[in-house]
mmCIF file of C-alpha atoms and ligand atoms in Angstrom:
data_model
loop_
_atom_site.group_PDB
_atom_site.id
_atom_site.type_symbol
_atom_site.label_atom_id
_atom_site.label_comp_id
_atom_site.label_asym_id
_atom_site.label_seq_id
_atom_site.Cartn_x
_atom_site.Cartn_y
_atom_site.Cartn_z
ATOM 1 C CA MET A 20 0.000 0.000 0.000
ATOM 2 C CA GLU A 21 1.187 3.529 -0.759
ATOM 3 C CA LYS A 22 -0.112 6.445 1.353
ATOM 4 C CA HIS A 23 0.841 10.017 2.127
ATOM 5 C CA ILE A 24 0.510 11.373 5.665
ATOM 6 C CA ALA A 25 0.499 14.971 6.913
ATOM 7 C CA VAL A 26 2.432 15.133 10.186
ATOM 8 C CA LEU A 27 1.626 18.027 12.553
ATOM 9 C CA PRO A 28 3.672 17.598 15.776
ATOM 10 C CA GLY A 29 2.587 20.973 17.262
ATOM 11 C CA ASP A 30 3.992 22.214 20.589
ATOM 12 C CA GLY A 31 5.491 20.985 23.871
ATOM 13 C CA ILE A 32 5.966 17.205 23.883
ATOM 14 C CA GLY A 33 4.383 16.984 20.393
ATOM 15 C CA GLU A 34 7.681 16.868 18.519
ATOM 16 C CA GLU A 35 9.363 14.274 20.772
ATOM 17 C CA VAL A 36 6.457 11.808 20.891
ATOM 18 C CA MET A 37 5.767 12.219 17.167
ATOM 19 C CA GLU A 38 9.397 11.326 16.391
ATOM 20 C CA GLN A 39 8.885 7.986 18.161
ATOM 21 C CA ALA A 40 5.516 7.348 16.510
ATOM 22 C CA LEU A 41 7.091 7.885 13.081
ATOM 23 C CA ARG A 42 9.756 5.296 13.892
ATOM 24 C CA VAL A 43 6.953 2.805 14.524
ATOM 25 C CA LEU A 44 5.255 3.788 11.263
ATOM 26 C CA LYS A 45 8.510 3.282 9.357
ATOM 27 C CA LEU A 46 9.071 -0.154 10.864
ATOM 28 C CA ILE A 47 5.516 -1.202 9.959
ATOM 29 C CA ALA A 48 6.086 0.010 6.385
ATOM 30 C CA ASP A 49 9.374 -1.922 6.120
ATOM 31 C CA GLN A 50 8.078 -5.110 7.689
ATOM 32 C CA TYR A 51 4.712 -5.295 5.932
ATOM 33 C CA GLY A 52 5.759 -3.913 2.547
ATOM 34 C CA HIS A 53 3.978 -0.528 2.524
ATOM 35 C CA ARG A 54 5.168 2.891 1.408
ATOM 36 C CA PHE A 55 4.170 5.676 3.783
ATOM 37 C CA SER A 56 5.534 9.092 2.826
ATOM 38 C CA THR A 57 5.171 11.957 5.298
ATOM 39 C CA THR A 58 5.214 15.762 5.094
ATOM 40 C CA LYS A 59 5.657 17.788 8.266
ATOM 41 C CA ALA A 60 3.669 20.972 8.809
ATOM 42 C CA LEU A 61 3.474 23.589 11.557
ATOM 43 C CA VAL A 62 0.431 24.051 13.782
ATOM 44 C CA GLY A 63 -0.295 25.813 17.083
ATOM 45 C CA GLY A 64 2.302 28.054 18.729
ATOM 46 C CA ALA A 65 5.022 26.623 16.494
ATOM 47 C CA ALA A 66 3.069 27.881 13.448
ATOM 48 C CA TYR A 67 2.324 31.239 15.061
ATOM 49 C CA GLU A 68 6.041 31.981 15.421
ATOM 50 C CA LYS A 69 6.515 31.760 11.653
ATOM 51 C CA PHE A 70 3.135 32.675 10.144
ATOM 52 C CA ASP A 71 1.305 34.757 12.818
ATOM 53 C CA THR A 72 -1.519 32.220 12.765
ATOM 54 C CA HIS A 73 -2.109 28.889 14.520
ATOM 55 C CA PHE A 74 -3.356 27.124 11.392
ATOM 56 C CA PRO A 75 -1.530 28.505 8.312
ATOM 57 C CA ASP A 76 -2.728 28.027 4.724
ATOM 58 C CA GLU A 77 0.454 26.071 4.010
ATOM 59 C CA THR A 78 -0.490 23.516 6.699
ATOM 60 C CA ASN A 79 -4.040 23.380 5.402
ATOM 61 C CA ALA A 80 -2.747 22.616 1.880
ATOM 62 C CA ILE A 81 -0.440 19.843 3.153
ATOM 63 C CA CYS A 82 -3.356 18.267 5.044
ATOM 64 C CA ARG A 83 -5.620 18.504 1.991
ATOM 65 C CA SER A 84 -3.165 16.634 -0.182
ATOM 66 C CA ALA A 85 -2.679 13.829 2.384
ATOM 67 C CA ASP A 86 -4.497 10.528 2.942
ATOM 68 C CA ALA A 87 -4.546 11.089 6.720
ATOM 69 C CA ILE A 88 -3.308 13.518 9.380
ATOM 70 C CA LEU A 89 -1.151 12.590 12.372
ATOM 71 C CA PHE A 90 -1.484 15.340 14.976
ATOM 72 C CA GLY A 91 0.589 15.827 18.153
ATOM 73 C CA SER A 92 -0.756 18.470 20.522
ATOM 74 C CA VAL A 93 -0.794 22.245 20.745
ATOM 75 C CA GLY A 94 -0.772 24.918 23.420
ATOM 76 C CA GLY A 95 1.584 26.781 25.694
ATOM 77 C CA PRO A 96 2.370 26.933 29.392
ATOM 78 C CA VAL A 97 -0.579 28.087 31.521
ATOM 79 C CA SER A 98 1.454 31.109 32.733
ATOM 80 C CA GLU A 99 1.894 32.350 29.135
ATOM 81 C CA MET A 100 -1.683 31.907 27.903
ATOM 82 C CA HIS A 101 -2.140 35.703 27.557
ATOM 83 C CA LEU A 102 0.630 35.970 24.927
ATOM 84 C CA PRO A 103 -0.569 36.177 21.283
ATOM 85 C CA LYS A 104 1.432 33.040 20.477
ATOM 86 C CA TRP A 105 -0.717 30.972 22.852
ATOM 87 C CA LYS A 106 -4.017 32.869 23.082
ATOM 88 C CA ASN A 107 -6.843 30.671 21.646
ATOM 89 C CA CYS A 108 -4.137 28.395 20.252
ATOM 90 C CA GLU A 109 -6.012 25.133 20.854
ATOM 91 C CA ALA A 110 -9.347 26.391 19.514
ATOM 92 C CA ASN A 111 -7.752 28.037 16.483
ATOM 93 C CA SER A 112 -5.816 24.906 15.571
ATOM 94 C CA ILE A 113 -8.166 22.046 16.430
ATOM 95 C CA LEU A 114 -11.533 23.642 15.670
ATOM 96 C CA SER A 115 -10.137 24.954 12.338
ATOM 97 C CA LEU A 116 -9.108 21.430 11.382
ATOM 98 C CA ARG A 117 -12.472 20.009 12.482
ATOM 99 C CA LYS A 118 -14.389 22.587 10.441
ATOM 100 C CA THR A 119 -12.101 22.439 7.402
ATOM 101 C CA PHE A 120 -12.381 18.679 7.048
ATOM 102 C CA SER A 121 -15.896 18.252 8.530
ATOM 103 C CA PHE A 122 -14.770 15.613 11.019
ATOM 104 C CA HIS A 123 -18.166 14.504 12.311
ATOM 105 C CA ALA A 124 -17.240 11.543 14.501
ATOM 106 C CA ASN A 125 -14.637 11.223 17.216
ATOM 107 C CA TYR A 126 -13.475 7.783 18.383
ATOM 108 C CA ARG A 127 -11.911 7.574 21.810
ATOM 109 C CA PRO A 128 -11.077 4.096 23.108
ATOM 110 C CA VAL A 129 -10.595 3.899 26.890
ATOM 111 C CA ARG A 130 -9.193 0.685 28.317
ATOM 112 C CA VAL A 131 -7.559 -0.272 31.589
ATOM 113 C CA ILE A 132 -4.587 -2.510 30.880
ATOM 114 C CA PRO A 133 -4.441 -5.224 33.595
ATOM 115 C CA GLU A 134 -0.748 -4.493 34.341
ATOM 116 C CA LEU A 135 -1.597 -0.826 35.037
ATOM 117 C CA GLN A 136 -4.669 -1.441 37.215
ATOM 118 C CA HIS A 137 -2.994 0.286 40.131
ATOM 119 C CA LEU A 138 -3.122 3.600 38.236
ATOM 120 C CA CYS A 139 -6.906 3.445 37.868
ATOM 121 C CA PRO A 140 -8.698 5.399 40.618
ATOM 122 C CA LEU A 141 -11.535 2.859 40.852
ATOM 123 C CA LYS A 142 -11.732 -0.041 43.328
ATOM 124 C CA LYS A 143 -9.919 -3.239 42.342
ATOM 125 C CA GLU A 144 -13.119 -5.318 42.221
ATOM 126 C CA VAL A 145 -14.749 -2.776 39.876
ATOM 127 C CA ILE A 146 -11.739 -2.688 37.512
ATOM 128 C CA GLU A 147 -11.507 -6.474 37.462
ATOM 129 C CA ARG A 148 -14.923 -6.663 35.792
ATOM 130 C CA GLY A 149 -13.153 -5.058 32.788
ATOM 131 C CA VAL A 150 -12.875 -1.490 31.470
ATOM 132 C CA ASP A 151 -12.948 -1.348 27.676
ATOM 133 C CA ILE A 152 -15.149 1.426 26.291
ATOM 134 C CA LEU A 153 -15.234 3.099 22.889
ATOM 135 C CA PHE A 154 -16.686 6.619 23.011
ATOM 136 C CA ILE A 155 -18.166 7.868 19.751
ATOM 137 C CA ARG A 156 -18.757 11.606 20.046
ATOM 138 C CA GLU A 157 -20.560 13.724 17.445
ATOM 139 C CA LEU A 158 -18.224 16.593 16.578
ATOM 140 C CA LEU A 159 -19.949 19.127 14.328
ATOM 141 C CA GLY A 160 -23.210 19.967 16.096
ATOM 142 C CA ASP A 161 -24.541 20.942 19.529
ATOM 143 C CA CYS A 162 -24.010 24.275 21.248
ATOM 144 C CA TYR A 163 -20.379 24.353 20.027
ATOM 145 C CA PHE A 164 -21.544 25.410 16.577
ATOM 146 C CA GLY A 165 -24.931 27.014 17.418
ATOM 147 C CA GLU A 166 -25.312 30.763 17.935
ATOM 148 C CA HIS A 167 -23.613 32.229 21.035
ATOM 149 C CA LYS A 168 -25.014 35.496 22.356
ATOM 150 C CA THR A 169 -24.335 37.738 25.331
ATOM 151 C CA PHE A 170 -26.705 40.676 25.788
ATOM 152 C CA ASN A 171 -28.501 42.857 28.284
ATOM 153 C CA SER A 172 -32.126 41.888 28.888
ATOM 154 C CA PRO A 173 -34.746 44.671 28.666
ATOM 155 C CA ALA A 174 -34.401 44.920 32.467
ATOM 156 C CA GLY A 175 -30.654 45.523 32.040
ATOM 157 C CA VAL A 176 -29.606 42.092 33.341
ATOM 158 C CA ARG A 177 -26.550 40.566 31.624
ATOM 159 C CA THR A 178 -27.739 37.426 29.821
ATOM 160 C CA ALA A 179 -26.073 34.778 27.651
ATOM 161 C CA THR A 180 -27.430 32.014 25.416
ATOM 162 C CA ASP A 181 -25.835 29.135 23.502
ATOM 163 C CA LEU A 182 -28.000 27.386 20.955
ATOM 164 C CA ILE A 183 -27.982 23.566 20.651
ATOM 165 C CA VAL A 184 -28.732 22.503 17.068
ATOM 166 C CA TYR A 185 -28.980 18.942 15.718
ATOM 167 C CA ASP A 186 -30.668 17.717 12.566
ATOM 168 C CA GLU A 187 -31.644 14.131 11.858
ATOM 169 C CA GLU A 188 -28.945 13.662 9.200
ATOM 170 C CA GLN A 189 -26.160 14.632 11.609
ATOM 171 C CA ILE A 190 -27.501 12.250 14.237
ATOM 172 C CA ALA A 191 -28.011 9.355 11.815
ATOM 173 C CA ALA A 192 -24.493 9.755 10.373
ATOM 174 C CA VAL A 193 -22.744 9.459 13.738
ATOM 175 C CA ALA A 194 -25.111 6.708 14.901
ATOM 176 C CA GLU A 195 -24.103 4.642 11.845
ATOM 177 C CA VAL A 196 -20.469 5.000 12.932
ATOM 178 C CA ALA A 197 -21.311 3.742 16.427
ATOM 179 C CA PHE A 198 -23.363 0.727 15.280
ATOM 180 C CA LYS A 199 -20.690 -0.322 12.768
ATOM 181 C CA ALA A 200 -18.040 -0.060 15.505
ATOM 182 C CA ALA A 201 -20.196 -2.128 17.903
ATOM 183 C CA GLN A 202 -20.525 -4.890 15.303
ATOM 184 C CA LYS A 203 -16.744 -5.292 15.417
ATOM 185 C CA ARG A 204 -16.665 -5.222 19.232
ATOM 186 C CA ARG A 205 -19.101 -6.670 21.796
ATOM 187 C CA GLY A 206 -22.301 -5.682 19.993
ATOM 188 C CA LYS A 207 -23.768 -3.039 22.310
ATOM 189 C CA VAL A 208 -24.405 0.708 21.874
ATOM 190 C CA THR A 209 -25.345 2.927 24.814
ATOM 191 C CA SER A 210 -26.789 6.152 23.417
ATOM 192 C CA VAL A 211 -26.438 8.991 25.916
ATOM 193 C CA ASP A 212 -28.684 12.059 25.900
ATOM 194 C CA LYS A 213 -30.838 14.313 28.082
ATOM 195 C CA ALA A 214 -34.164 13.370 26.501
ATOM 196 C CA ASN A 215 -36.112 14.124 29.691
ATOM 197 C CA VAL A 216 -35.363 17.845 29.164
ATOM 198 C CA LEU A 217 -33.981 18.731 25.719
ATOM 199 C CA ASP A 218 -35.817 18.592 22.386
ATOM 200 C CA SER A 219 -32.497 18.048 20.622
ATOM 201 C CA SER A 220 -32.051 14.935 22.789
ATOM 202 C CA LYS A 221 -35.594 13.694 22.044
ATOM 203 C CA LEU A 222 -34.772 13.890 18.331
ATOM 204 C CA TRP A 223 -31.391 12.239 19.018
ATOM 205 C CA ARG A 224 -33.097 9.300 20.775
ATOM 206 C CA ALA A 225 -35.706 8.844 18.033
ATOM 207 C CA VAL A 226 -33.175 8.926 15.179
ATOM 208 C CA VAL A 227 -30.747 6.559 16.935
ATOM 209 C CA LYS A 228 -33.654 4.087 17.364
ATOM 210 C CA GLU A 229 -34.378 4.288 13.623
ATOM 211 C CA VAL A 230 -30.735 3.653 12.742
ATOM 212 C CA ALA A 231 -30.672 0.704 15.182
ATOM 213 C CA LEU A 232 -33.301 -1.086 13.048
ATOM 214 C CA GLY A 233 -30.585 -1.618 10.413
ATOM 215 C CA TYR A 234 -28.353 -3.364 12.991
ATOM 216 C CA PRO A 235 -30.416 -6.189 14.529
ATOM 217 C CA ASP A 236 -27.199 -7.819 15.782
ATOM 218 C CA VAL A 237 -26.418 -4.805 18.022
ATOM 219 C CA ILE A 238 -28.195 -4.121 21.333
ATOM 220 C CA LEU A 239 -29.225 -0.485 21.820
ATOM 221 C CA GLU A 240 -29.683 1.010 25.258
ATOM 222 C CA ASP A 241 -30.609 4.645 26.004
ATOM 223 C CA MET A 242 -29.150 6.369 29.038
ATOM 224 C CA LEU A 243 -29.483 9.868 30.463
ATOM 225 C CA VAL A 244 -26.195 11.714 30.672
ATOM 226 C CA ASP A 245 -26.352 12.259 34.438
ATOM 227 C CA ASN A 246 -26.869 8.532 35.009
ATOM 228 C CA CYS A 247 -24.089 7.725 32.529
ATOM 229 C CA ALA A 248 -21.622 9.894 34.467
ATOM 230 C CA MET A 249 -22.430 7.869 37.597
ATOM 231 C CA GLN A 250 -22.304 4.505 35.831
ATOM 232 C CA ILE A 251 -18.856 5.178 34.319
ATOM 233 C CA VAL A 252 -17.531 5.418 37.870
ATOM 234 C CA ARG A 253 -19.797 2.749 39.446
ATOM 235 C CA ASP A 254 -19.467 -0.025 36.847
ATOM 236 C CA PRO A 255 -17.680 0.829 33.569
ATOM 237 C CA SER A 256 -17.768 -2.854 32.546
ATOM 238 C CA GLN A 257 -21.407 -2.416 31.402
ATOM 239 C CA PHE A 258 -20.300 -0.218 28.460
ATOM 240 C CA ASP A 259 -19.111 -1.295 25.030
ATOM 241 C CA VAL A 260 -19.732 1.625 22.607
ATOM 242 C CA VAL A 261 -20.989 4.897 24.109
ATOM 243 C CA LEU A 262 -22.585 7.117 21.453
ATOM 244 C CA THR A 263 -23.240 10.700 22.406
ATOM 245 C CA THR A 264 -23.536 14.374 21.468
ATOM 246 C CA ASN A 265 -20.694 16.847 21.142
ATOM 247 C CA MET A 266 -20.887 18.395 24.613
ATOM 248 C CA PHE A 267 -21.823 15.259 26.571
ATOM 249 C CA GLY A 268 -19.062 13.393 24.700
ATOM 250 C CA ASP A 269 -16.521 16.082 25.525
ATOM 251 C CA ILE A 270 -17.255 15.797 29.245
ATOM 252 C CA LEU A 271 -17.846 12.028 29.567
ATOM 253 C CA SER A 272 -14.807 10.999 27.522
ATOM 254 C CA ASP A 273 -12.570 13.316 29.556
ATOM 255 C CA ALA A 274 -13.971 11.902 32.798
ATOM 256 C CA ALA A 275 -13.288 8.377 31.522
ATOM 257 C CA ALA A 276 -9.787 9.404 30.373
ATOM 258 C CA VAL A 277 -8.660 9.238 33.985
ATOM 259 C CA LEU A 278 -9.406 5.481 34.188
ATOM 260 C CA PRO A 279 -6.332 4.133 32.291
ATOM 261 C CA GLY A 280 -4.068 6.169 34.595
ATOM 262 C CA SER A 281 -2.266 8.603 32.284
ATOM 263 C CA LEU A 282 -3.058 10.790 29.307
ATOM 264 C CA GLY A 283 0.107 9.289 27.878
ATOM 265 C CA LEU A 284 -1.805 6.060 27.144
ATOM 266 C CA LEU A 285 -4.788 7.410 25.187
ATOM 267 C CA ALA A 286 -5.323 7.900 21.466
ATOM 268 C CA SER A 287 -8.250 9.303 19.524
ATOM 269 C CA ALA A 288 -9.437 9.608 15.932
ATOM 270 C CA SER A 289 -11.676 12.151 14.211
ATOM 271 C CA ILE A 290 -13.189 10.988 10.940
ATOM 272 C CA ASN A 291 -15.319 12.576 8.238
ATOM 273 C CA LYS A 292 -17.988 11.008 6.028
ATOM 274 C CA ASP A 293 -15.411 10.212 3.299
ATOM 275 C CA GLY A 294 -13.287 8.257 5.779
ATOM 276 C CA PHE A 295 -10.559 10.934 5.937
ATOM 277 C CA GLY A 296 -9.174 11.095 9.459
ATOM 278 C CA LEU A 297 -7.080 13.020 11.971
ATOM 279 C CA TYR A 298 -5.331 11.003 14.672
ATOM 280 C CA GLU A 299 -4.212 12.587 17.947
ATOM 281 C CA PRO A 300 -3.631 11.935 21.623
ATOM 282 C CA PRO A 301 -6.463 13.647 23.562
ATOM 283 C CA GLY A 302 -3.930 15.019 26.062
ATOM 284 C CA GLY A 303 -2.273 18.388 25.628
ATOM 285 C CA SER A 304 1.259 19.596 24.995
ATOM 286 C CA ALA A 305 2.330 18.713 28.593
ATOM 287 C CA GLN A 306 4.578 21.756 28.870
ATOM 288 C CA ASP A 307 5.515 20.693 32.411
ATOM 289 C CA ILE A 308 7.583 17.780 31.045
ATOM 290 C CA ALA A 309 8.407 18.966 27.504
ATOM 291 C CA GLY A 310 12.093 18.508 26.683
ATOM 292 C CA THR A 311 12.810 16.387 29.786
ATOM 293 C CA GLY A 312 12.592 13.035 27.981
ATOM 294 C CA ASN A 313 9.800 11.966 30.361
ATOM 295 C CA ALA A 314 6.916 12.090 27.891
ATOM 296 C CA ASN A 315 5.170 8.784 27.345
ATOM 297 C CA PRO A 316 5.160 8.068 23.579
ATOM 298 C CA ILE A 317 2.473 5.355 23.824
ATOM 299 C CA ALA A 318 -0.472 7.689 23.155
ATOM 300 C CA GLN A 319 1.084 8.967 19.939
ATOM 301 C CA ILE A 320 2.198 5.471 18.902
ATOM 302 C CA LEU A 321 -1.386 4.250 19.377
ATOM 303 C CA THR A 322 -2.604 7.059 17.079
ATOM 304 C CA VAL A 323 -0.584 5.345 14.332
ATOM 305 C CA ALA A 324 -2.475 2.101 15.046
ATOM 306 C CA LEU A 325 -5.815 3.920 14.824
ATOM 307 C CA MET A 326 -4.773 5.527 11.524
ATOM 308 C CA LEU A 327 -3.772 2.175 10.024
ATOM 309 C CA ARG A 328 -7.087 0.650 11.144
ATOM 310 C CA PHE A 329 -9.567 3.404 10.262
ATOM 311 C CA SER A 330 -7.993 5.211 7.299
ATOM 312 C CA PHE A 331 -6.102 2.375 5.612
ATOM 313 C CA ALA A 332 -8.016 -0.749 6.785
ATOM 314 C CA LEU A 333 -4.726 -2.367 7.900
ATOM 315 C CA GLU A 334 -6.116 -4.294 10.869
ATOM 316 C CA THR A 335 -3.205 -6.746 11.202
ATOM 317 C CA GLU A 336 -0.654 -3.937 11.361
ATOM 318 C CA ALA A 337 -2.810 -1.908 13.787
ATOM 319 C CA SER A 338 -3.228 -4.894 16.131
ATOM 320 C CA ALA A 339 0.512 -5.641 15.923
ATOM 321 C CA ILE A 340 1.270 -2.155 17.292
ATOM 322 C CA GLU A 341 -1.315 -2.496 20.070
ATOM 323 C CA GLN A 342 0.040 -5.910 21.053
ATOM 324 C CA ALA A 343 3.632 -4.637 21.045
ATOM 325 C CA VAL A 344 2.589 -1.818 23.411
ATOM 326 C CA GLU A 345 0.811 -4.258 25.697
ATOM 327 C CA THR A 346 3.722 -6.712 25.761
ATOM 328 C CA THR A 347 6.119 -3.873 26.593
ATOM 329 C CA LEU A 348 3.932 -2.846 29.516
ATOM 330 C CA LYS A 349 3.551 -6.477 30.648
ATOM 331 C CA GLU A 350 7.347 -6.721 30.795
ATOM 332 C CA GLY A 351 7.351 -3.850 33.279
ATOM 333 C CA TYR A 352 8.693 -0.977 31.157
ATOM 334 C CA ARG A 353 7.404 2.325 32.523
ATOM 335 C CA THR A 354 7.795 5.984 31.707
ATOM 336 C CA ARG A 355 7.561 8.272 34.755
ATOM 337 C CA ASP A 356 3.829 8.982 34.353
ATOM 338 C CA ILE A 357 2.925 5.294 34.770
ATOM 339 C CA ALA A 358 5.631 4.254 37.239
ATOM 340 C CA ARG A 359 4.669 3.057 40.710
ATOM 341 C CA ALA A 360 6.681 4.083 43.735
ATOM 342 C CA GLY A 361 8.349 1.082 45.340
ATOM 343 C CA GLU A 362 7.491 -1.498 42.652
ATOM 344 C CA ALA A 363 10.549 -3.693 42.254
ATOM 345 C CA ASP A 364 9.809 -5.289 38.884
ATOM 346 C CA GLN A 365 9.409 -2.139 36.852
ATOM 347 C CA LYS A 366 12.040 -0.776 34.487
ATOM 348 C CA ILE A 367 11.965 3.000 34.177
ATOM 349 C CA VAL A 368 12.623 4.224 30.646
ATOM 350 C CA ASP A 369 12.465 7.576 28.911
ATOM 351 C CA CYS A 370 10.413 8.483 25.866
ATOM 352 C CA LYS A 371 12.906 6.991 23.416
ATOM 353 C CA GLY A 372 13.554 3.947 25.620
ATOM 354 C CA MET A 373 9.848 3.072 25.696
ATOM 355 C CA SER A 374 9.538 3.221 21.913
ATOM 356 C CA GLU A 375 12.766 1.156 21.496
ATOM 357 C CA LYS A 376 11.086 -1.667 23.426
ATOM 358 C CA ILE A 377 7.871 -1.375 21.405
ATOM 359 C CA LEU A 378 9.939 -1.441 18.189
ATOM 360 C CA ASP A 379 11.777 -4.565 19.405
ATOM 361 C CA HIS A 380 8.472 -6.398 19.907
ATOM 362 C CA LEU A 381 7.128 -5.273 16.564
ATOM 363 C CA ALA A 382 10.244 -6.449 14.762
ATOM 364 C CA VAL A 383 10.042 -9.880 16.412
ATOM 365 C CA LYS A 384 6.340 -10.220 15.663
ATOM 366 C CA ALA A 385 6.743 -9.213 12.015
ATOM 367 C CA SER A 386 9.668 -11.601 11.504
ATOM 368 C CA ILE A 387 7.599 -14.607 12.691
ATOM 369 C CA ARG A 388 4.362 -13.743 10.917
HETATM 370 P P1 LIG B 13 -1.924 18.300 29.375
HETATM 371 O O1 LIG B 13 -2.870 17.283 28.834
HETATM 372 O O2 LIG B 13 -0.908 18.821 28.454
HETATM 373 O O3 LIG B 13 -1.183 17.696 30.660
HETATM 374 C C1 LIG B 13 -1.885 17.239 31.815
HETATM 375 C C2 LIG B 13 -0.967 16.310 32.627
HETATM 376 O O4 LIG B 13 -0.805 15.091 31.903
HETATM 377 C C3 LIG B 13 0.429 16.910 32.803
HETATM 378 O O5 LIG B 13 0.914 16.579 34.073
HETATM 379 C C4 LIG B 13 1.255 16.205 31.731
HETATM 380 O O6 LIG B 13 2.617 16.090 32.067
HETATM 381 C C5 LIG B 13 0.564 14.849 31.658
HETATM 382 N N1 LIG B 13 0.700 14.265 30.326
HETATM 383 C C6 LIG B 13 -0.006 14.566 29.194
HETATM 384 N N2 LIG B 13 0.432 13.835 28.150
HETATM 385 C C7 LIG B 13 1.448 13.072 28.631
HETATM 386 C C8 LIG B 13 2.323 12.127 28.044
HETATM 387 N N3 LIG B 13 2.244 11.795 26.750
HETATM 388 N N4 LIG B 13 3.265 11.538 28.827
HETATM 389 C C9 LIG B 13 3.349 11.819 30.130
HETATM 390 N N5 LIG B 13 2.546 12.717 30.754
HETATM 391 C C10 LIG B 13 1.618 13.329 30.004
HETATM 392 O O7 LIG B 13 -2.830 19.458 29.967
HETATM 393 P P2 LIG B 13 -2.410 20.930 30.461
HETATM 394 O O8 LIG B 13 -1.101 20.870 31.155
HETATM 395 O O9 LIG B 13 -3.591 21.446 31.182
HETATM 396 O O10 LIG B 13 -2.271 21.760 29.117
HETATM 397 C C11 LIG B 13 -1.021 22.106 28.497
HETATM 398 C C12 LIG B 13 -1.324 22.771 27.183
HETATM 399 O O11 LIG B 13 -1.949 21.822 26.296
HETATM 400 C C13 LIG B 13 -2.302 23.926 27.317
HETATM 401 O O12 LIG B 13 -1.847 24.955 26.489
HETATM 402 C C14 LIG B 13 -3.630 23.360 26.814
HETATM 403 O O13 LIG B 13 -4.447 24.361 26.242
HETATM 404 C C15 LIG B 13 -3.136 22.406 25.752
HETATM 405 N N6 LIG B 13 -4.062 21.293 25.397
HETATM 406 C C16 LIG B 13 -4.011 20.883 24.113
HETATM 407 C C17 LIG B 13 -4.775 19.795 23.716
HETATM 408 C C18 LIG B 13 -4.656 19.311 22.299
HETATM 409 O O14 LIG B 13 -3.727 19.699 21.609
HETATM 410 N N7 LIG B 13 -5.544 18.447 21.832
HETATM 411 C C19 LIG B 13 -5.578 19.124 24.647
HETATM 412 C C20 LIG B 13 -5.576 19.553 25.966
HETATM 413 C C21 LIG B 13 -4.794 20.645 26.347
#
C-alpha cells in the first residue's frame, strides 16, 4: 500500500512523541511492505512563530493533499496563555481542522490494561470486571456550533445564550459510525442524551432508534447523561460503545480518560464522512515535562495504530502495534507517568527507551508472521 501522511507535531511534547511514533510507522512500512511518505507541517504556537496564525494556509494545503493527518498536541504553558502566540491556540488549531475537514465523529477508546490497574482510581473489584469502552462523540453539532449570544435583557440584566442545534442527518451519520463499531466489538451501543429535558435529545433518541433497526445484531440502550456519568464510575464494565452528542461526549470521555491512569496512554481519531481522518492523543502539549525526555510516547504510537485501522483498513498492522505496546507494559517498562513508587519489577525508561522496546516487539512479531 502507498499512502501520504500529513504530520503536525505541534507544541510541547508533540515533537518528541511524534518522532517515536514515526519510527513505529517506518518499521511497519518496512516489515509489511507498505510505502508511507510523510510531510511535516506547523500548527499551534510553532506555526504562530513563523506565520502569525495557529493554522496557516500552508499547513491546510499539506493536510488537503494527504491521505490522513497525524497530529501531536498544541498549546503553551498556563502562565503564558495571555501571549498572542498561545491565546486561543487550541481552539484556532483544532476547531479549524475540524471545520475544514468536517470531522463529524470522534473515536476515543478507553481501556484499563491489567498491568496498570494500580493507576486506575476505581476499586480493584470494579476494575476487574473489565474497562474497555469506545466513546463515539458527534463533533460538528450541539451548542459548540450554534449561535452564542451575550446581551442585556430589557431589564438591564446581563444574559447569555448558547444554541444547541442537531438535525436528523447529523444524528443518523454518527449513529451509523457507532453501530458499525459495535458490530466489530461486543455488539452493544449505549446512546447517551438528556431526553427528559432537551428537544435536541428527544430527536437524538428517536433517530438513533431508527438507525438501530438496520443493525439487529447490536443491542441499543438509552441512558441519560447524568446517570451515565455515575455509571462510568460505578461499573464501567457495562459499556461497550458509548454514542453521544458533542458536549456530553466532551465531558464524559474526559472523565473516563482518567481510568487508564495517564493521558500518555490514550489515542483518539476524528473521521469525516469520506473516511478521511485526523489522529491525535487527547492530552495536551504537557509543557511541564516537555524537553525532559519523560513524555510517554504510547499515546502517539497508538494514534498510528488507529490511523492504520480506520484510514487504511490495515487491521493486522494496527493490532501488531497495540500488542507490542501491551507486551512492553507487561514486561514492566514504565515511563515516569505510569511508574509506581516502590514497585521492584518495573524498568523506568524515557520516551525513546519506551519506543525502542515497542519497536523490538514489533520487529520480532513481524519476523515470525
Ligand atoms: P496536558 O494534557 O498537556 O497535561 C496534563 C498532565 O498530563 C500533565 O501533568 C502532563 O505532564 C501529563 N501528560 C499529558 N500527556 C502526557 C504524556 N504523553 N506523557 C506523560 N505525561 C503526560 O494538559 P495541560 O497541562 O492542562 O495543558 C497544556 C497545554 O496543552 C495547554 O496549552 C492546553 O491548552 C493544551 N491542550 C491541548 C490539547 C490538544 O492539543 N488536543 C488538549 C488539551 C490541552
